[in-house]
Short mmCIF file of C-alpha atoms and ligand atoms in Angstrom, two decimals:
data_model
loop_
_atom_site.label_atom_id
_atom_site.label_comp_id
_atom_site.label_asym_id
_atom_site.label_seq_id
_atom_site.Cartn_x
_atom_site.Cartn_y
_atom_site.Cartn_z
CA UNK U 1 -14.36 32.41 43.71
CA UNK U 2 -12.02 34.42 45.90
CA UNK U 3 -9.33 36.76 44.58
CA UNK U 4 -5.64 35.84 44.83
CA UNK U 5 -4.83 35.15 48.50
CA UNK U 6 -2.55 37.48 50.46
CA UNK U 7 1.12 36.56 50.66
CA UNK U 8 2.32 36.33 54.28
CA UNK U 9 5.90 37.17 53.22
CA UNK U 10 5.05 40.63 51.88
CA UNK U 11 3.96 43.92 53.47
CA UNK U 12 0.22 44.54 53.18
CA UNK U 13 0.74 47.87 51.39
CA UNK U 14 2.55 46.18 48.47
CA UNK U 15 -0.25 43.68 48.13
CA UNK U 16 -2.85 46.44 47.82
CA UNK U 17 -0.99 48.30 45.07
CA UNK U 18 0.35 45.18 43.31
CA UNK U 19 -2.03 42.31 44.10
CA UNK U 20 -0.09 39.71 42.06
CA UNK U 21 3.29 40.58 43.58
CA UNK U 22 5.02 37.53 45.06
CA UNK U 23 2.10 35.20 44.23
CA UNK U 24 2.40 31.64 42.90
CA UNK U 25 0.54 30.72 39.72
CA UNK U 26 -0.50 27.13 40.43
CA UNK U 27 -4.02 26.59 39.10
CA UNK U 28 -6.53 28.54 37.07
CA UNK U 29 -8.88 28.12 40.03
CA UNK U 30 -7.11 31.01 41.74
CA UNK U 31 -8.36 33.60 39.23
CA UNK U 32 -11.49 35.71 39.19
CA UNK U 33 -13.06 37.27 36.12
CA UNK U 34 -11.61 40.63 37.16
CA UNK U 35 -8.11 39.12 37.55
CA UNK U 36 -8.30 37.92 33.95
CA UNK U 37 -9.47 41.27 32.66
CA UNK U 38 -6.52 42.92 34.39
CA UNK U 39 -4.02 40.30 33.13
CA UNK U 40 -5.21 40.52 29.55
CA UNK U 41 -5.01 44.31 29.68
CA UNK U 42 -1.35 44.02 30.70
CA UNK U 43 -0.74 41.30 28.05
CA UNK U 44 -2.20 43.59 25.41
CA UNK U 45 0.16 46.38 26.51
CA UNK U 46 3.06 43.92 26.26
CA UNK U 47 2.03 43.17 22.68
CA UNK U 48 1.99 46.86 21.81
CA UNK U 49 5.41 47.37 23.42
CA UNK U 50 6.99 44.38 21.67
CA UNK U 51 5.64 45.59 18.33
CA UNK U 52 6.89 49.11 19.06
CA UNK U 53 10.30 48.58 20.69
CA UNK U 54 10.97 44.82 20.80
CA UNK U 55 12.76 44.71 24.15
CA UNK U 56 12.54 46.97 27.19
CA UNK U 57 13.94 47.06 30.70
CA UNK U 58 10.94 46.47 32.98
CA UNK U 59 12.57 43.43 34.64
CA UNK U 60 16.21 44.48 34.32
CA UNK U 61 18.30 42.64 36.91
CA UNK U 62 15.59 40.04 37.63
CA UNK U 63 16.38 36.34 37.18
CA UNK U 64 14.05 33.49 36.25
CA UNK U 65 14.95 29.85 37.01
CA UNK U 66 13.36 27.67 34.35
CA UNK U 67 13.14 24.12 35.73
CA UNK U 68 11.76 21.52 33.33
CA UNK U 69 11.54 17.84 34.28
CA UNK U 70 9.51 17.09 31.14
CA UNK U 71 10.12 18.02 27.48
CA UNK U 72 9.05 21.46 26.27
CA UNK U 73 9.64 23.70 23.26
CA UNK U 74 7.08 26.51 23.44
CA UNK U 75 6.51 26.87 27.17
CA UNK U 76 10.19 26.98 28.09
CA UNK U 77 11.31 29.13 25.16
CA UNK U 78 8.42 31.58 25.49
CA UNK U 79 9.16 32.09 29.20
CA UNK U 80 12.82 32.67 28.28
CA UNK U 81 11.86 35.07 25.49
CA UNK U 82 9.39 36.82 27.83
CA UNK U 83 12.06 37.34 30.49
CA UNK U 84 14.65 38.55 27.99
CA UNK U 85 12.25 40.90 26.19
CA UNK U 86 11.67 42.49 29.60
CA UNK U 87 15.41 42.90 30.15
CA UNK U 88 15.78 40.05 32.68
CA UNK U 89 17.78 36.85 32.46
CA UNK U 90 17.24 33.11 32.82
CA UNK U 91 18.88 30.10 34.51
CA UNK U 92 17.77 27.26 32.22
CA UNK U 93 17.57 23.76 33.71
CA UNK U 94 15.87 21.62 31.13
CA UNK U 95 18.20 18.64 31.24
CA UNK U 96 17.54 17.66 34.85
CA UNK U 97 19.66 14.56 34.26
CA UNK U 98 22.70 16.87 34.26
CA UNK U 99 21.58 18.61 37.48
CA UNK U 100 21.63 17.33 41.07
CA UNK U 101 18.18 15.81 40.45
CA UNK U 102 20.06 12.84 38.95
CA UNK U 103 21.89 12.50 42.29
CA UNK U 104 18.53 12.00 43.99
CA UNK U 105 17.81 15.56 45.13
CA UNK U 106 14.17 16.14 46.10
CA UNK U 107 11.99 18.75 44.40
CA UNK U 108 11.73 20.89 47.58
CA UNK U 109 15.53 20.96 47.90
CA UNK U 110 16.06 21.80 44.22
CA UNK U 111 13.57 24.63 44.48
CA UNK U 112 15.10 25.93 47.72
CA UNK U 113 18.49 26.00 45.99
CA UNK U 114 17.32 27.78 42.87
CA UNK U 115 15.51 30.49 44.81
CA UNK U 116 18.85 31.55 46.28
CA UNK U 117 19.83 32.67 42.77
CA UNK U 118 16.51 33.53 41.10
CA UNK U 119 13.51 35.82 41.72
CA UNK U 120 10.89 33.50 40.22
CA UNK U 121 10.78 29.78 39.29
CA UNK U 122 8.90 28.26 36.36
CA UNK U 123 8.39 24.53 36.95
CA UNK U 124 7.25 21.66 34.73
CA UNK U 125 7.10 18.27 36.40
CA UNK U 126 5.44 14.90 35.63
CA UNK U 127 3.49 14.64 38.91
CA UNK U 128 0.12 16.19 39.72
CA UNK U 129 0.50 18.62 42.61
CA UNK U 130 4.26 19.10 42.08
CA UNK U 131 3.95 22.88 41.61
CA UNK U 132 1.90 23.16 44.80
CA UNK U 133 4.51 21.09 46.64
CA UNK U 134 7.32 23.32 45.35
CA UNK U 135 5.34 26.43 46.37
CA UNK U 136 4.97 25.08 49.89
CA UNK U 137 8.73 25.13 50.32
CA UNK U 138 9.67 28.16 48.22
CA UNK U 139 9.72 31.78 49.36
CA UNK U 140 9.88 32.98 45.73
CA UNK U 141 6.91 32.70 43.33
CA UNK U 142 6.43 29.36 41.57
CA UNK U 143 4.73 29.33 38.17
CA UNK U 144 3.22 25.98 37.20
CA UNK U 145 4.21 25.17 33.61
CA UNK U 146 2.44 21.79 33.69
CA UNK U 147 2.13 19.31 36.58
CA UNK U 148 1.68 15.93 34.90
CA UNK U 149 -1.93 15.38 33.82
CA UNK U 150 -3.06 18.04 36.31
CA UNK U 151 -3.04 21.64 35.09
CA UNK U 152 -1.22 23.98 32.73
CA UNK U 153 -2.55 27.35 33.90
CA UNK U 154 -0.34 29.65 31.81
CA UNK U 155 -1.37 27.76 28.66
CA UNK U 156 -5.05 28.22 29.52
CA UNK U 157 -4.48 31.93 30.12
CA UNK U 158 -2.82 32.31 26.72
CA UNK U 159 -5.59 30.22 25.13
CA UNK U 160 -8.21 32.55 26.53
CA UNK U 161 -6.22 35.62 25.47
CA UNK U 162 -6.02 34.11 21.95
CA UNK U 163 -9.81 33.71 21.82
CA UNK U 164 -10.30 37.31 22.97
CA UNK U 165 -7.79 38.78 20.53
CA UNK U 166 -9.03 36.66 17.60
CA UNK U 167 -12.81 36.70 18.13
CA UNK U 168 -13.19 39.82 20.30
CA UNK U 169 -15.23 38.08 23.04
CA UNK U 170 -15.64 34.88 25.01
CA UNK U 171 -19.24 35.19 26.25
CA UNK U 172 -21.76 33.55 23.94
CA UNK U 173 -19.24 31.25 22.23
CA UNK U 174 -19.48 27.51 21.65
CA UNK U 175 -16.14 25.87 22.34
CA UNK U 176 -15.43 22.31 21.27
CA UNK U 177 -12.47 20.42 22.74
CA UNK U 178 -11.30 17.42 20.72
CA UNK U 179 -8.93 14.53 21.31
CA UNK U 180 -7.30 13.35 24.52
CA UNK U 181 -9.37 15.07 27.19
CA UNK U 182 -8.34 12.61 29.88
CA UNK U 183 -4.60 13.19 29.90
CA UNK U 184 -4.46 16.63 28.23
CA UNK U 185 -3.72 19.06 31.04
CA UNK U 186 -4.33 22.11 28.82
CA UNK U 187 -8.01 21.25 28.38
CA UNK U 188 -8.38 20.65 32.12
CA UNK U 189 -7.19 24.18 32.85
CA UNK U 190 -9.04 25.74 29.93
CA UNK U 191 -12.41 24.17 30.87
CA UNK U 192 -12.06 25.48 34.42
CA UNK U 193 -11.12 28.94 33.22
CA UNK U 194 -14.00 29.06 30.74
CA UNK U 195 -16.42 28.34 33.58
CA UNK U 196 -15.97 32.02 34.52
CA UNK U 197 -17.68 32.96 31.23
CA UNK U 198 -21.00 32.39 29.60
CA UNK U 199 -20.02 29.64 27.16
CA UNK U 200 -21.26 26.31 25.85
CA UNK U 201 -18.72 23.45 25.88
CA UNK U 202 -18.62 20.32 23.71
CA UNK U 203 -16.18 17.56 24.63
CA UNK U 204 -15.35 15.17 21.78
CA UNK U 205 -13.12 12.19 22.57
CA UNK U 206 -12.92 8.40 22.40
CA UNK U 207 -14.75 6.83 25.36
CA UNK U 208 -11.53 5.95 27.18
CA UNK U 209 -10.14 9.50 26.84
CA UNK U 210 -13.10 11.45 28.25
CA UNK U 211 -12.80 14.60 30.37
CA UNK U 212 -12.19 13.55 34.02
CA UNK U 213 -15.31 13.30 36.19
CA UNK U 214 -14.07 15.84 38.78
CA UNK U 215 -13.82 18.54 36.10
CA UNK U 216 -17.27 17.71 34.74
CA UNK U 217 -18.63 17.98 38.29
CA UNK U 218 -17.01 21.39 38.73
CA UNK U 219 -18.61 22.57 35.48
CA UNK U 220 -21.98 21.20 36.52
CA UNK U 221 -21.76 22.92 39.91
CA UNK U 222 -21.10 26.22 38.15
CA UNK U 223 -23.99 25.71 35.74
CA UNK U 224 -21.83 25.56 32.59
CA UNK U 225 -23.73 23.83 29.77
CA UNK U 226 -21.67 21.00 28.26
CA UNK U 227 -22.15 17.78 26.32
CA UNK U 228 -19.94 14.79 25.54
CA UNK U 229 -19.54 13.14 22.13
CA UNK U 230 -17.42 10.55 20.36
CA UNK U 231 -17.63 12.15 16.91
CA UNK U 232 -17.21 15.72 15.75
CA UNK U 233 -19.85 15.93 12.98
CA UNK U 234 -22.85 16.91 15.09
CA UNK U 235 -21.12 19.79 16.90
CA UNK U 236 -18.71 21.17 14.29
CA UNK U 237 -21.23 23.46 12.49
CA UNK U 238 -22.09 25.36 15.73
CA UNK U 239 -18.46 25.58 16.94
CA UNK U 240 -16.75 28.99 17.32
CA UNK U 241 -13.50 27.59 18.75
CA UNK U 242 -12.28 24.09 17.92
CA UNK U 243 -9.54 23.25 20.43
CA UNK U 244 -7.63 20.21 19.17
CA UNK U 245 -5.28 18.20 21.41
CA UNK U 246 -2.56 15.61 20.88
CA UNK U 247 -3.18 12.10 22.19
CA UNK U 248 -0.66 12.15 25.07
CA UNK U 249 1.52 9.17 24.14
CA UNK U 250 3.75 9.53 27.22
CA UNK U 251 0.81 9.01 29.63
CA UNK U 252 -0.27 5.58 28.35
CA UNK U 253 0.89 2.52 30.25
CA UNK U 254 -0.11 0.26 27.36
CA UNK U 255 1.37 1.41 24.00
CA UNK U 256 -1.23 -0.63 22.09
CA UNK U 257 -4.04 1.50 23.51
CA UNK U 258 -2.20 4.62 22.36
CA UNK U 259 -1.72 3.14 18.88
CA UNK U 260 -5.42 2.28 18.68
CA UNK U 261 -6.51 5.86 19.45
CA UNK U 262 -3.79 8.15 18.12
CA UNK U 263 -5.50 8.78 14.77
CA UNK U 264 -9.15 8.84 15.86
CA UNK U 265 -9.59 12.47 14.72
CA UNK U 266 -7.73 14.23 11.94
CA UNK U 267 -8.58 17.83 11.04
CA UNK U 268 -8.10 18.68 7.37
CA UNK U 269 -9.78 20.98 4.82
CA UNK U 270 -12.40 18.32 3.97
CA UNK U 271 -13.41 17.72 7.58
CA UNK U 272 -13.62 21.49 8.15
CA UNK U 273 -16.02 22.14 5.27
CA UNK U 274 -19.19 22.23 7.46
CA UNK U 275 -17.56 24.61 9.98
CA UNK U 276 -18.38 28.33 10.23
CA UNK U 277 -16.41 30.78 8.14
CA UNK U 278 -15.73 32.91 11.22
CA UNK U 279 -14.33 30.49 13.80
CA UNK U 280 -10.86 29.45 14.89
CA UNK U 281 -8.96 26.18 15.26
CA UNK U 282 -6.54 26.13 18.19
CA UNK U 283 -3.96 23.60 19.42
CA UNK U 284 -1.47 23.97 22.27
CA UNK U 285 1.10 22.16 20.08
CA UNK U 286 3.07 20.04 19.42
CA UNK U 287 0.73 18.40 16.90
CA UNK U 288 1.42 14.98 15.54
CA UNK U 289 -1.23 13.76 13.08
CA UNK U 290 -4.40 15.35 14.51
CA UNK U 291 -4.23 18.43 12.25
CA UNK U 292 -3.00 17.92 8.69
CA UNK U 293 -0.48 20.49 7.43
CA UNK U 294 -2.85 21.14 4.47
CA UNK U 295 -5.04 23.07 6.90
CA UNK U 296 -2.25 25.44 8.03
CA UNK U 297 -2.94 27.99 5.28
CA UNK U 298 -6.62 28.32 6.24
CA UNK U 299 -7.24 31.71 7.93
CA UNK U 300 -9.14 29.85 10.69
CA UNK U 301 -5.96 27.97 11.68
CA UNK U 302 -4.97 30.02 14.74
CA UNK U 303 -2.44 27.65 16.34
CA UNK U 304 0.69 29.46 15.19
CA UNK U 305 -0.72 32.86 16.19
CA UNK U 306 -1.68 31.28 19.53
CA UNK U 307 2.03 30.71 20.30
CA UNK U 308 2.76 34.38 19.80
CA UNK U 309 -0.04 35.42 22.17
CA UNK U 310 1.68 33.14 24.70
CA UNK U 311 4.71 35.40 24.73
CA UNK U 312 2.62 38.45 25.71
CA UNK U 313 0.69 36.59 28.42
CA UNK U 314 3.90 35.20 29.94
CA UNK U 315 5.51 38.65 29.85
CA UNK U 316 2.47 40.00 31.70
CA UNK U 317 2.55 37.19 34.28
CA UNK U 318 6.27 37.67 35.00
CA UNK U 319 5.90 41.43 35.31
CA UNK U 320 2.92 41.02 37.66
CA UNK U 321 4.40 38.42 40.01
CA UNK U 322 7.61 40.44 40.18
CA UNK U 323 5.61 43.55 41.09
CA UNK U 324 6.53 45.60 38.02
CA UNK U 325 3.27 46.02 36.13
C1 NCD L 401 1.12 20.99 25.95
C2 NCD L 401 1.60 20.39 27.26
O1 NCD L 401 2.80 20.30 27.51
O2 NCD L 401 0.73 20.04 28.03
N1 NCD L 401 2.14 21.64 25.24
C3 NCD L 401 2.44 22.95 25.54
O3 NCD L 401 2.77 23.29 26.66
N2 NCD L 401 2.27 23.85 24.56
C4 NCD L 401 0.36 20.04 25.12
C5 NCD L 401 0.99 18.74 24.65
O4 NCD L 401 2.12 18.42 25.00
O5 NCD L 401 0.33 18.04 23.89
#
């Protein structure tokens, strides 16, 4: 895997001292192991600073355009919070129906407009490859906040940071992903990112919601041990990280198929009895019925802490692409 590519718009000197400066964040495939170590070091510093002073002026005067064509609570608000905690500001466009998009404006044109006013653009869009398309036209960095069923790289980065902060390591762990592995973009990105580590992966899903074949091939090519299952029982006792996902209702063409599979797995205190005492349960959220609220008080339930780690990772990403970390 190669390091982040050079940006033709920037002087070479800047790229040597600040290798992330001006870069797009489109896919987890662009990162090396060393990139992640560096990012998580900065994210950890962000955590310390937020705990110490709350808000500081690293990105004072910088503007983020937050362009969401699909619903979001955590991703959009954590990018806003990240920007504001660093002293910057945000142009929020989450109701694209009130923007020129509803007049038929293309994504490249919308992005080319917003970059006249902003220094960085965070984009969520229902189509695979939309972030890469936007980046092709934009001079300012594009951060992919979810491109349909494709990738969600910043979520995978915060997921990995959560594992590191909670369990102290990634190498040697057994990670089980559960639920909708076909349409869940977070597990696509996370599996790819975990292939940089020495881990064992278990994929548990109904047959029709299995991890896509191209991702399994990538894992195979990298020699990552993985196995596929339709029930959790056999793999739960060995699991260090149980990553639960929502069945992605909005991706199903036939609502009956969604209805038939939405409650296949439900995590609750009873189901979790055979699990290790020292392990964590994660979820990118929102959850619907796949984790019962009775489990929330369990110390292994890491999904609310996971959201907070997201703030620090997104602060680090913004500071890095804007050349300030
Ligand atoms: C996820 C997403 O949008 O892909 N949510 C998030 O960003 N935290 C997962 C989901 O919607 O189920």
